[in-house]
Tab-separated table of C-alpha atoms and ligand atoms in Angstrom:
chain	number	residue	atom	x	y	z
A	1	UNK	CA	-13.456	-135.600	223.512
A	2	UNK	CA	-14.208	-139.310	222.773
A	3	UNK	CA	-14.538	-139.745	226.578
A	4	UNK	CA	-16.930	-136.983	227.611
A	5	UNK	CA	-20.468	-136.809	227.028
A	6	UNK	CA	-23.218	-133.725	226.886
A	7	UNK	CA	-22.895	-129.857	226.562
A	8	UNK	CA	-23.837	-128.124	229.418
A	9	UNK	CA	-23.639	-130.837	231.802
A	10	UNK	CA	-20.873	-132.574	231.291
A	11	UNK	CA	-19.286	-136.186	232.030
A	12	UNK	CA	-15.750	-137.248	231.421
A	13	UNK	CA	-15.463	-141.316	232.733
A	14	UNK	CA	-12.439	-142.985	232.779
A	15	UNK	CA	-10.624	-146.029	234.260
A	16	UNK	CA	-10.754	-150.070	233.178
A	17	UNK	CA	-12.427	-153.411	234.598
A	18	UNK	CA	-8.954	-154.459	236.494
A	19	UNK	CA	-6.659	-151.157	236.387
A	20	UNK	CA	-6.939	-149.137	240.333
A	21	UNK	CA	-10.342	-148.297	239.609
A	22	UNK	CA	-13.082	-146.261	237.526
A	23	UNK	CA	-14.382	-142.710	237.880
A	24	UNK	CA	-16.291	-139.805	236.442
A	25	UNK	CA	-15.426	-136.217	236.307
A	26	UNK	CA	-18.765	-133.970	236.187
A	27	UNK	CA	-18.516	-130.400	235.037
A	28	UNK	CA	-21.142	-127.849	234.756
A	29	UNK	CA	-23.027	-128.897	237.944
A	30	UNK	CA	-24.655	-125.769	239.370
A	31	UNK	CA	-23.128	-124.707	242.902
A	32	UNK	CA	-24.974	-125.173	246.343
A	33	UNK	CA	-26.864	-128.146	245.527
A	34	UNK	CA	-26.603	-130.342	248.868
A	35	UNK	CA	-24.121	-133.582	247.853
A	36	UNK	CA	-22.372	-136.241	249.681
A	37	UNK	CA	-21.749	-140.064	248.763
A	38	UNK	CA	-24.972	-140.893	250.106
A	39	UNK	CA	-26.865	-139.294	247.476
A	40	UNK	CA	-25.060	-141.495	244.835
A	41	UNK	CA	-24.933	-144.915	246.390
A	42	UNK	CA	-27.694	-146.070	246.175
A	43	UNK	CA	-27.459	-145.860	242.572
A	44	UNK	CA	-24.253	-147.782	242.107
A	45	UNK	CA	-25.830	-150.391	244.521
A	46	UNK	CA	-28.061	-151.382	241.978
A	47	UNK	CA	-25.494	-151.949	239.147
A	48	UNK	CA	-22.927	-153.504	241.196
A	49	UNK	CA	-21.945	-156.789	240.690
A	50	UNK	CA	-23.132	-159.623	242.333
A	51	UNK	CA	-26.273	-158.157	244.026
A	52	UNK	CA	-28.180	-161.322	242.562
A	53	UNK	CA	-27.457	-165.164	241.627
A	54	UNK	CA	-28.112	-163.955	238.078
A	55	UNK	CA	-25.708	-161.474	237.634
A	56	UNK	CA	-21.515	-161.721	237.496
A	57	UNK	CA	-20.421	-163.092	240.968
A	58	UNK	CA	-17.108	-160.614	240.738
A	59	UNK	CA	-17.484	-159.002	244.428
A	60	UNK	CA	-17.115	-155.473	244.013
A	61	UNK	CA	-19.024	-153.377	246.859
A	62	UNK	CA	-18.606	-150.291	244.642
A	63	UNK	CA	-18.513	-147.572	247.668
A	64	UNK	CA	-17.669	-143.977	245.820
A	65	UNK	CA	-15.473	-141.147	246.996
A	66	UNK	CA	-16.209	-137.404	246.097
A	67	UNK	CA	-13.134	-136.219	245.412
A	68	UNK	CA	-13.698	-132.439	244.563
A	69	UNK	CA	-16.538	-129.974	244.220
A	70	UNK	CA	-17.915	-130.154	246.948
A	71	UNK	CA	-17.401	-128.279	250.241
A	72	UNK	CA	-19.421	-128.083	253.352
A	73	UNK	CA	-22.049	-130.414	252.022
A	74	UNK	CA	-23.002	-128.777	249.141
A	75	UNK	CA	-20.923	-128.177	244.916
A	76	UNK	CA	-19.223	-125.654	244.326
A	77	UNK	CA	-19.295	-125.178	240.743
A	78	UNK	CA	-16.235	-126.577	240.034
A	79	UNK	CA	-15.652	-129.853	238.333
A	80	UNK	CA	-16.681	-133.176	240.734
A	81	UNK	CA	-14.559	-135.585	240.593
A	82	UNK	CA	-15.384	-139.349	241.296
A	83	UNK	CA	-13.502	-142.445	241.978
A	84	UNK	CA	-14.463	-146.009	242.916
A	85	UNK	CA	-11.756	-148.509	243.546
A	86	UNK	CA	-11.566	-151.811	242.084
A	87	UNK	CA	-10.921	-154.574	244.410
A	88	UNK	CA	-12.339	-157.770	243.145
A	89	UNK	CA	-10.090	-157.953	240.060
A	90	UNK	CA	-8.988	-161.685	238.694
A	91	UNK	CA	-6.524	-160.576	235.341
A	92	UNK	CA	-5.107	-164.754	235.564
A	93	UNK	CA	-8.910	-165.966	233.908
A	94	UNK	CA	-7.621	-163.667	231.132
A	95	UNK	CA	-3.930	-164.518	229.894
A	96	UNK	CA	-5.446	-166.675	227.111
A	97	UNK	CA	-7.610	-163.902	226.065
A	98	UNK	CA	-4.556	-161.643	225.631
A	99	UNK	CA	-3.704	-164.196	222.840
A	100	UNK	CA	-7.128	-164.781	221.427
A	101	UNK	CA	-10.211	-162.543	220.565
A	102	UNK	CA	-13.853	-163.207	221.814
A	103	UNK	CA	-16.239	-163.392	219.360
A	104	UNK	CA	-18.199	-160.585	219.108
A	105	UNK	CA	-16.524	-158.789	221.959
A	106	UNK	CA	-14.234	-155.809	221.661
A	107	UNK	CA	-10.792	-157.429	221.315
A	108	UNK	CA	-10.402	-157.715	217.730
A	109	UNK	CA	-11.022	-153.886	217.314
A	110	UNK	CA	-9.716	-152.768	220.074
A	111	UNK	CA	-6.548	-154.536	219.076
A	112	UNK	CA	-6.276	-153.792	215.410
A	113	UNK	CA	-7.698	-150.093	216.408
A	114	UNK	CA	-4.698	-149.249	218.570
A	115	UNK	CA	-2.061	-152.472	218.596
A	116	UNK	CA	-2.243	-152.061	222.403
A	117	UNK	CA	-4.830	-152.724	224.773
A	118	UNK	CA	-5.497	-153.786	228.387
A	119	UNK	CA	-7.007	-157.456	228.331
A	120	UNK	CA	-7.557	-157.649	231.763
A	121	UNK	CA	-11.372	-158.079	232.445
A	122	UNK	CA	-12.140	-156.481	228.615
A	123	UNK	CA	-10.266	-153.345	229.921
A	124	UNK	CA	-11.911	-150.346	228.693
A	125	UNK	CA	-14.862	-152.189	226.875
A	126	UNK	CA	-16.100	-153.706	230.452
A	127	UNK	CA	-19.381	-152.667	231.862
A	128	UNK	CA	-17.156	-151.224	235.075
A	129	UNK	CA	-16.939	-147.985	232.675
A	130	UNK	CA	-20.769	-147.218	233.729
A	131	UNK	CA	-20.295	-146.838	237.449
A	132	UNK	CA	-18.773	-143.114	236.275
A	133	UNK	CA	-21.952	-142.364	234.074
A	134	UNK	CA	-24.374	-144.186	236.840
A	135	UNK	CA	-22.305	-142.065	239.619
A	136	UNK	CA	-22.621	-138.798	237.750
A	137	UNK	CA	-26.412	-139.442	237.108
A	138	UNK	CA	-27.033	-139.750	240.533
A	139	UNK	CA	-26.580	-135.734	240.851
A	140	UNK	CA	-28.492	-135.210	237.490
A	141	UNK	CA	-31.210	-137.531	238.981
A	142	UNK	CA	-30.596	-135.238	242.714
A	143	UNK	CA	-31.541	-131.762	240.461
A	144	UNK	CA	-33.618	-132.972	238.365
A	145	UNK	CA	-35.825	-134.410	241.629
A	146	UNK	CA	-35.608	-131.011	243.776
A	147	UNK	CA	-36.314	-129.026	240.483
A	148	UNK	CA	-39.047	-130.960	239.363
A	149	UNK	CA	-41.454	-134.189	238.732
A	150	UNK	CA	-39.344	-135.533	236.477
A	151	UNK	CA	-39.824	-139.172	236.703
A	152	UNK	CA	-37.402	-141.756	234.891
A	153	UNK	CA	-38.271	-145.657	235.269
A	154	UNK	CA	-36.369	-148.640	233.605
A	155	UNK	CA	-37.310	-152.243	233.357
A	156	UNK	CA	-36.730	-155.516	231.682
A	157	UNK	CA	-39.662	-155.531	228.924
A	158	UNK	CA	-38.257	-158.622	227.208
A	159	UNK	CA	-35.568	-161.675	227.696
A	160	UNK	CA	-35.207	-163.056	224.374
A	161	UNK	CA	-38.858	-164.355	223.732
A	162	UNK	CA	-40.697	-163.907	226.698
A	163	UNK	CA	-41.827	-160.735	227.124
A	164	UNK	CA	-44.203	-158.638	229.766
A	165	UNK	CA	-47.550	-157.484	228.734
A	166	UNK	CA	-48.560	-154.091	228.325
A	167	UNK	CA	-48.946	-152.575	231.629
A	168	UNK	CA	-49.812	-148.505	232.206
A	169	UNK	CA	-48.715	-147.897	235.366
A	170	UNK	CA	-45.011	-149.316	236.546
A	171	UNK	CA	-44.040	-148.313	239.889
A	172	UNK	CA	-40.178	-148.533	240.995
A	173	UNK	CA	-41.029	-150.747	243.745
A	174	UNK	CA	-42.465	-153.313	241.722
A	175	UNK	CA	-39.514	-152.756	239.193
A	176	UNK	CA	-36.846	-153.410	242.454
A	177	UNK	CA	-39.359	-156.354	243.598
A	178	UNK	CA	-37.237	-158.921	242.012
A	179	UNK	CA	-34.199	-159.550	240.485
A	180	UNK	CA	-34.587	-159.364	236.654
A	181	UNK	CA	-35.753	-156.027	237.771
A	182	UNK	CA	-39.587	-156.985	235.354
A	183	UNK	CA	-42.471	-155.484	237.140
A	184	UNK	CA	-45.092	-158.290	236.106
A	185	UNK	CA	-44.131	-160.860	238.954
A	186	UNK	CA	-45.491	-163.837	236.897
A	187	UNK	CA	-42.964	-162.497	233.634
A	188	UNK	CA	-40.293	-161.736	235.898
A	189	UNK	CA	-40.234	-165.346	237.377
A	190	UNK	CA	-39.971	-167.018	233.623
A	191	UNK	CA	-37.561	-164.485	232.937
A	192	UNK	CA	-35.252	-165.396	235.654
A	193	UNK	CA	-35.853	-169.359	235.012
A	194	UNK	CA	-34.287	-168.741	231.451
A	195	UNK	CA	-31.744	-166.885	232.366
A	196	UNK	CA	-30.388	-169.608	234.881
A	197	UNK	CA	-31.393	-172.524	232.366
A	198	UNK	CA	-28.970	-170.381	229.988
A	199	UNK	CA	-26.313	-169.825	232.612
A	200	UNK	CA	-26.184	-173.722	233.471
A	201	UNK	CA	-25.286	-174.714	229.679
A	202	UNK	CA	-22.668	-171.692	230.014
A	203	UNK	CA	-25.124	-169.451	227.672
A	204	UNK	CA	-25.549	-166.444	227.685
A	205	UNK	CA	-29.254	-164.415	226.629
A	206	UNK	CA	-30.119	-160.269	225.898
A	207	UNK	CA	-33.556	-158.883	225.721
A	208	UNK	CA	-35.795	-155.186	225.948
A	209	UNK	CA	-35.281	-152.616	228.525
A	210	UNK	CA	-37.655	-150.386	228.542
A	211	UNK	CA	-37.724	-146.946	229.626
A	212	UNK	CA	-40.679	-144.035	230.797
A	213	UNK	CA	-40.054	-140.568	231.453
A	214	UNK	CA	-42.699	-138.558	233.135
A	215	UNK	CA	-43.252	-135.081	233.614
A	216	UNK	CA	-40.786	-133.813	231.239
A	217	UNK	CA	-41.935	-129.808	230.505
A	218	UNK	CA	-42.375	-129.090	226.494
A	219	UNK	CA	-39.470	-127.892	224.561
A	220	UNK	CA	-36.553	-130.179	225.371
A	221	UNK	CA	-34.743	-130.876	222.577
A	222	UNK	CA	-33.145	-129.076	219.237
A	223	UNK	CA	-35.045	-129.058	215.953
A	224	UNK	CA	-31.763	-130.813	213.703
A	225	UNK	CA	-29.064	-132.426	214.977
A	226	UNK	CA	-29.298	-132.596	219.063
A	227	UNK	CA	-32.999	-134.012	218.359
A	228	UNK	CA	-34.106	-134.939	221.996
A	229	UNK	CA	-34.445	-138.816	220.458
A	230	UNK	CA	-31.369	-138.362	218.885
A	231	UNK	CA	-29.367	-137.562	222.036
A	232	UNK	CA	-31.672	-140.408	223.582
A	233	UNK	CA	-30.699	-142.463	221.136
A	234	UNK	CA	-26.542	-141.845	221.034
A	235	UNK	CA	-26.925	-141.915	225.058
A	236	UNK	CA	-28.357	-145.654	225.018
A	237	UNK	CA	-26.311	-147.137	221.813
A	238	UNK	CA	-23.195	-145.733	223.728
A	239	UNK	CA	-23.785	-148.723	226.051
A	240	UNK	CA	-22.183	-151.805	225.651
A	241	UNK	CA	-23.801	-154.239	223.873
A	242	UNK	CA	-26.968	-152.729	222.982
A	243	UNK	CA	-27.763	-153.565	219.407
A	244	UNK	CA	-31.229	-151.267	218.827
A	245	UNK	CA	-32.902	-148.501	220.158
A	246	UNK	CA	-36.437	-147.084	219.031
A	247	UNK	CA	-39.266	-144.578	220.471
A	248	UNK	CA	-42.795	-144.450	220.531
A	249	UNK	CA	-44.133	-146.575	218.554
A	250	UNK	CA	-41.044	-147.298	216.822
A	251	UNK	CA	-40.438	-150.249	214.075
A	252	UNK	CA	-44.107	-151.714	214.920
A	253	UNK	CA	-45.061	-148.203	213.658
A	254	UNK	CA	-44.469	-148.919	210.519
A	255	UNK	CA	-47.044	-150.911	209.593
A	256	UNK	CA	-49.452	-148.177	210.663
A	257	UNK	CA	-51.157	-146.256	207.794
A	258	UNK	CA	-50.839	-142.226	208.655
A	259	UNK	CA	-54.623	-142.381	209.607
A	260	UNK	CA	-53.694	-145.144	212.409
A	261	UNK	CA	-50.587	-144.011	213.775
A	262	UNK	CA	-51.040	-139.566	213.856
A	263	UNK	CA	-51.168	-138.844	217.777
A	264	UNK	CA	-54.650	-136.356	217.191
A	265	UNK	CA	-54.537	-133.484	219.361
A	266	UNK	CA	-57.160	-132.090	221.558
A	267	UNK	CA	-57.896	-129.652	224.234
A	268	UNK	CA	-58.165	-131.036	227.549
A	269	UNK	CA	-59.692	-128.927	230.214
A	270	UNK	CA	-57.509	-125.526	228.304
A	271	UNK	CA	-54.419	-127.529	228.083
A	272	UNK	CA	-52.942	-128.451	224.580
A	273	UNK	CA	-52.930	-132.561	224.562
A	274	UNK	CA	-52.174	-135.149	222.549
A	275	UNK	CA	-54.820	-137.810	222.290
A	276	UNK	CA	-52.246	-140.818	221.964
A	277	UNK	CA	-48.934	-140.890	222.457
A	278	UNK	CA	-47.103	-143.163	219.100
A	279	UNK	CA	-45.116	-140.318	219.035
A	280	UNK	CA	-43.051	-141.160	222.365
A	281	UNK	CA	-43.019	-138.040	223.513
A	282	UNK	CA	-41.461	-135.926	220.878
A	283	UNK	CA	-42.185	-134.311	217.980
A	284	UNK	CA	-39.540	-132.328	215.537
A	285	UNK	CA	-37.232	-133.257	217.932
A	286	UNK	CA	-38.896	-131.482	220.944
A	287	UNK	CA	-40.470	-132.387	223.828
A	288	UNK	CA	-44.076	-132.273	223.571
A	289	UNK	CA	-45.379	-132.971	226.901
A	290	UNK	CA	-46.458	-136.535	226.808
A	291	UNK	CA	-44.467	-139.198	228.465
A	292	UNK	CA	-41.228	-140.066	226.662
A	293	UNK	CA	-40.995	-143.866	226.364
A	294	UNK	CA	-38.531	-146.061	224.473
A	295	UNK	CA	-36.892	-149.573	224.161
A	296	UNK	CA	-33.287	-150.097	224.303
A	297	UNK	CA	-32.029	-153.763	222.395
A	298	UNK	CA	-29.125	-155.649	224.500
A	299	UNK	CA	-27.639	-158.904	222.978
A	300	UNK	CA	-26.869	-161.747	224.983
A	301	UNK	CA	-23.492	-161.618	226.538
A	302	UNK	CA	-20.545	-162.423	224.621
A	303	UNK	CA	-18.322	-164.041	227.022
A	304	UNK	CA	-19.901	-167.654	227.314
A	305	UNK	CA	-18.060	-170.571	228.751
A	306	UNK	CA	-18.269	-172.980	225.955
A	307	UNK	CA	-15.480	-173.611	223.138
A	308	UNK	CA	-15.906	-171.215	220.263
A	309	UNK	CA	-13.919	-170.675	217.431
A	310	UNK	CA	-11.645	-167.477	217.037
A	311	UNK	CA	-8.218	-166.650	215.579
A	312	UNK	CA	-4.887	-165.721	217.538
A	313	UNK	CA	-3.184	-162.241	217.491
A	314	UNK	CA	-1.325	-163.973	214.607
A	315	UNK	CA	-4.278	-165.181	212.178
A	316	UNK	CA	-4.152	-168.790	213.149
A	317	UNK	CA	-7.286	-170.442	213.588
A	318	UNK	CA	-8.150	-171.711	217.012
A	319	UNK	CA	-10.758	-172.412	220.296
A	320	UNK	CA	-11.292	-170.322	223.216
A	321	UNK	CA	-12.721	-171.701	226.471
A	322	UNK	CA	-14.427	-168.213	227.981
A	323	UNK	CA	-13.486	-167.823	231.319
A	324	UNK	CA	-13.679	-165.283	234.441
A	325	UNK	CA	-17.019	-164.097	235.958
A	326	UNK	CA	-19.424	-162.749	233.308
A	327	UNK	CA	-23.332	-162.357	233.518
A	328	UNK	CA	-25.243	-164.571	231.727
A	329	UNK	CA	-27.649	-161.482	230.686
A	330	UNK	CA	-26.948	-157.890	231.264
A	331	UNK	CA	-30.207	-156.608	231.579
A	332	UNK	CA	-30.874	-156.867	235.022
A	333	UNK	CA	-27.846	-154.608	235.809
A	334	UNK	CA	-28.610	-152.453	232.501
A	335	UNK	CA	-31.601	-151.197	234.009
A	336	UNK	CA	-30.153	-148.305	236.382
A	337	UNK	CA	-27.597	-147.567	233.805
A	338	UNK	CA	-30.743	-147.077	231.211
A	339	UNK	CA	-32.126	-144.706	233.351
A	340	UNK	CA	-28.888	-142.941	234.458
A	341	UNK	CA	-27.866	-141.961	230.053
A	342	UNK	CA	-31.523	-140.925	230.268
A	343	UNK	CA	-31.560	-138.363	233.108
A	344	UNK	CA	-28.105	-137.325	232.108
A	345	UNK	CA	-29.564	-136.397	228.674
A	346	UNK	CA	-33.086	-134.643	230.408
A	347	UNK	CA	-30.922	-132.599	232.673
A	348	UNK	CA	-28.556	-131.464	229.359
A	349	UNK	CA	-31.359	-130.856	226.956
A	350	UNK	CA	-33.094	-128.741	230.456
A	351	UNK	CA	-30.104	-126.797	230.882
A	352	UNK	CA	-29.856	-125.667	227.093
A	353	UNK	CA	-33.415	-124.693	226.631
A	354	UNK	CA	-32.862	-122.696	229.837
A	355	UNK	CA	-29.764	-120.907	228.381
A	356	UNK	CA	-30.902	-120.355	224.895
A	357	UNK	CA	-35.035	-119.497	225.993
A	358	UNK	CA	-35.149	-118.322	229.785
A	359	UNK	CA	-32.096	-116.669	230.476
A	360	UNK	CA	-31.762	-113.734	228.355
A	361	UNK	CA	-35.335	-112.387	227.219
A	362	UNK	CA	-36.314	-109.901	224.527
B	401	FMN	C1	-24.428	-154.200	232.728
B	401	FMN	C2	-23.558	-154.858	231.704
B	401	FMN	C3	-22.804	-155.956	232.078
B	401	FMN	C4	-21.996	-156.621	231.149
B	401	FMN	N1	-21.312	-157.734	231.549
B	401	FMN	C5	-20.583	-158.430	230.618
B	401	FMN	C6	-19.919	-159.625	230.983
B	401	FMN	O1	-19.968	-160.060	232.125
B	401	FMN	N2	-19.206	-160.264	230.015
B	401	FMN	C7	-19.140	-159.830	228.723
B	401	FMN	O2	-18.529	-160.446	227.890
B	401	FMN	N3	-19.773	-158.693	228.362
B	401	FMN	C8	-20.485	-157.985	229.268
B	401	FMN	N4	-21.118	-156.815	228.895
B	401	FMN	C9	-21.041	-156.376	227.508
B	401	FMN	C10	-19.655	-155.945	227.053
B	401	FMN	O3	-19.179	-154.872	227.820
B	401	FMN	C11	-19.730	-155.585	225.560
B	401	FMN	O4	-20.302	-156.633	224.844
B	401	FMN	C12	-18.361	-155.261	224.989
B	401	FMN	O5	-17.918	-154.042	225.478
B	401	FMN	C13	-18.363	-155.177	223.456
B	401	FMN	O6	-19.205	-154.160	223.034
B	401	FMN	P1	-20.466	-154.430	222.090
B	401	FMN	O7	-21.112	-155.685	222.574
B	401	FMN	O8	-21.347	-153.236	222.270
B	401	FMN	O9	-19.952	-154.594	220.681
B	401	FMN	C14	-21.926	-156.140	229.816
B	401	FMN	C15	-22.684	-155.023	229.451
B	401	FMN	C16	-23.496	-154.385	230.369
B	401	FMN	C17	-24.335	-153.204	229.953
């Protein structure tokens, strides 16, 4: 099922940057749970193109149908089915990439993978493929916010060398209070000043997006293979182009001795606590309570509008000119689609410990 994604909650996406459109099929939702396109909007508001000058100017407006699964307002149980048209497609800026490969995008394999693929806008490798996970998020995000405190916050940490400092507290307002989507203001600013210095020489720049979950109860998460950081992990490399992923205290950990990086525990007023958190939030692959907090690597964009050199679908040597509409960094956009693989994989791992602990006791 190379398409689908998670065990007990389920998303199938299909669909391609220029075909009719792109779409999400979500199965295991549990029935009665009050949904109409107004719940997932908003979401897909904040990935869609064009929403700032320093994102891809392609004008999609991104409005979603429900298509099944829900009657009378609220699921059903049955699978929901999701579909947002494209409209804004250009496939003319890419008849010479039907001929050529962009370096370091997915034509090459995509080509030599299957000896047939959709050029048109990258096709299946395009970033349009995440409205379906963002869209099917929205109703993990909907249960997971009736059925608890579950809190899950993205932001731009880093765009290529300038980076944020350290803040505790990160509300979502300050995160939506510009458009690099940075909560330090003064960060944000220089972030957004790069990004359009970049954008001017027909550049292109990645960066850090980082991501807090709070509230999470203990025991999310299998002990081997389905290792809550693991799943984390597989959700946010499954994103195009995202080069590194690591949790808690991560590579910087490693220059910790034991001493310096062990998270001590204590008792806090009766309750079991860990005195630090360079753990991230997880421990054998559980849940342990803390906040869960991680940092997701993107690269800068690959399409860039200056002459680089490739080879033809025949071998030859040549020069592509990139063309079409293209952000000049993805992170801005990322951000929502961060959070959305993360609640998709809270509500999974919630819905597992729930069958295998709390359903059937003995
Ligand atoms: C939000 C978002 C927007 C993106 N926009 C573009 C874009 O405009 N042009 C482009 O070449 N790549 C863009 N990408 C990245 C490509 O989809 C990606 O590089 C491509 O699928 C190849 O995969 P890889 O980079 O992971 O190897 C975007 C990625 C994300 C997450």
């Amino acid at each position: 099922m190379p398409n689908t994604f998670g065990k007990l909650f389920t998303i199938s996406t299909w669909g391609e940057s220029h075909g009719g459109g792109v779409g999400v099929v979500v199965d295991g939702c549990p029935a009665n749970l009050p949904l109409s396109e107004e719940d997932i909007q908003p979401e897909l508001d904040r990935r869609r193109p064009g929403q700032s000058e320093i994102t891809t100017p392609r004008k999609e407006a991104d409005q979603v149908q429900i298509l099944s699964g829900v009657y009378e307002g609220k699921t059903t149980g049955t699978p929901i089915s999701m579909l947002v048209f494209n409209k804004d497609a250009r496939p003319g800026a890419y008849a010479e990439m039907k001929e050529k490969f962009r370096p370091s995008h997915a034509d090459y394999t995509y080509q030599t993978k299957y000896g047939h693929r959709n050029p048109e806008g990258g096709g299946r490798s395009s970033a349009r493929e995440t409205i379906g996970r963002v869209a099917a998020a929205a109703i993990a995000k909907k249960i997971l916010t009736l059925k608890s405190n579950v809190e899950t916050l993205a932001f731009v940490q880093k765009i290529q060398d300038i980076a944020m400092p350290s803040m505790d507290a990160i509300s979502s307002a300050a995160i939506e209070a510009n458009i690099v989507r940075c909560p330090h203001e003064e960060t944000a600013n220089a972030m957004i000043d790069r990004i359009k210095e970049l954008r001017s020489q027909g550049d292109s720049v990645g960066g850090i997006v980082e991501c807090r979950i709070r509230n999470l109860p203990i025991g999310l998460g299998e002990p081997v293979f389905d290792r809550f950081e693991a799943d984390l992990a597989k959700a946010m490399l499954s994103l195009p182009a995202t080069k590194g992923f690591e949790i808690g205290s991560g590579f910087e950990g490693t220059l910790l001795k034991g001493s310096e990086n062990n998270d001590a525990f204590e008792n806090r007023d009766g309750e079991i606590r860990a005195s630090s958190n360079r753990s991230g939030g997880v421990q054998g692959g559980i849940t342990n309570g803390e906040e869960v907090y991680f940092r997701v690597a993107f690269k800068p964009t690959a399409t860039i509008l200056q002459l680089q050199k490739t080879v033809d679908l025949e071998g030859n040597e040549t020069e592509l000119m990139g063309r079409g509409r293209h952000d000049p960094c993805v992170l801005p956009r990322a951000v929502p689609i961060v959070e959305a693989m993360a609640n998709l994989v809270v509500l999974d791992h919630w819905m597992r410990h729930i069958a295998q602990n709390d359903s059937f006791k003995f």
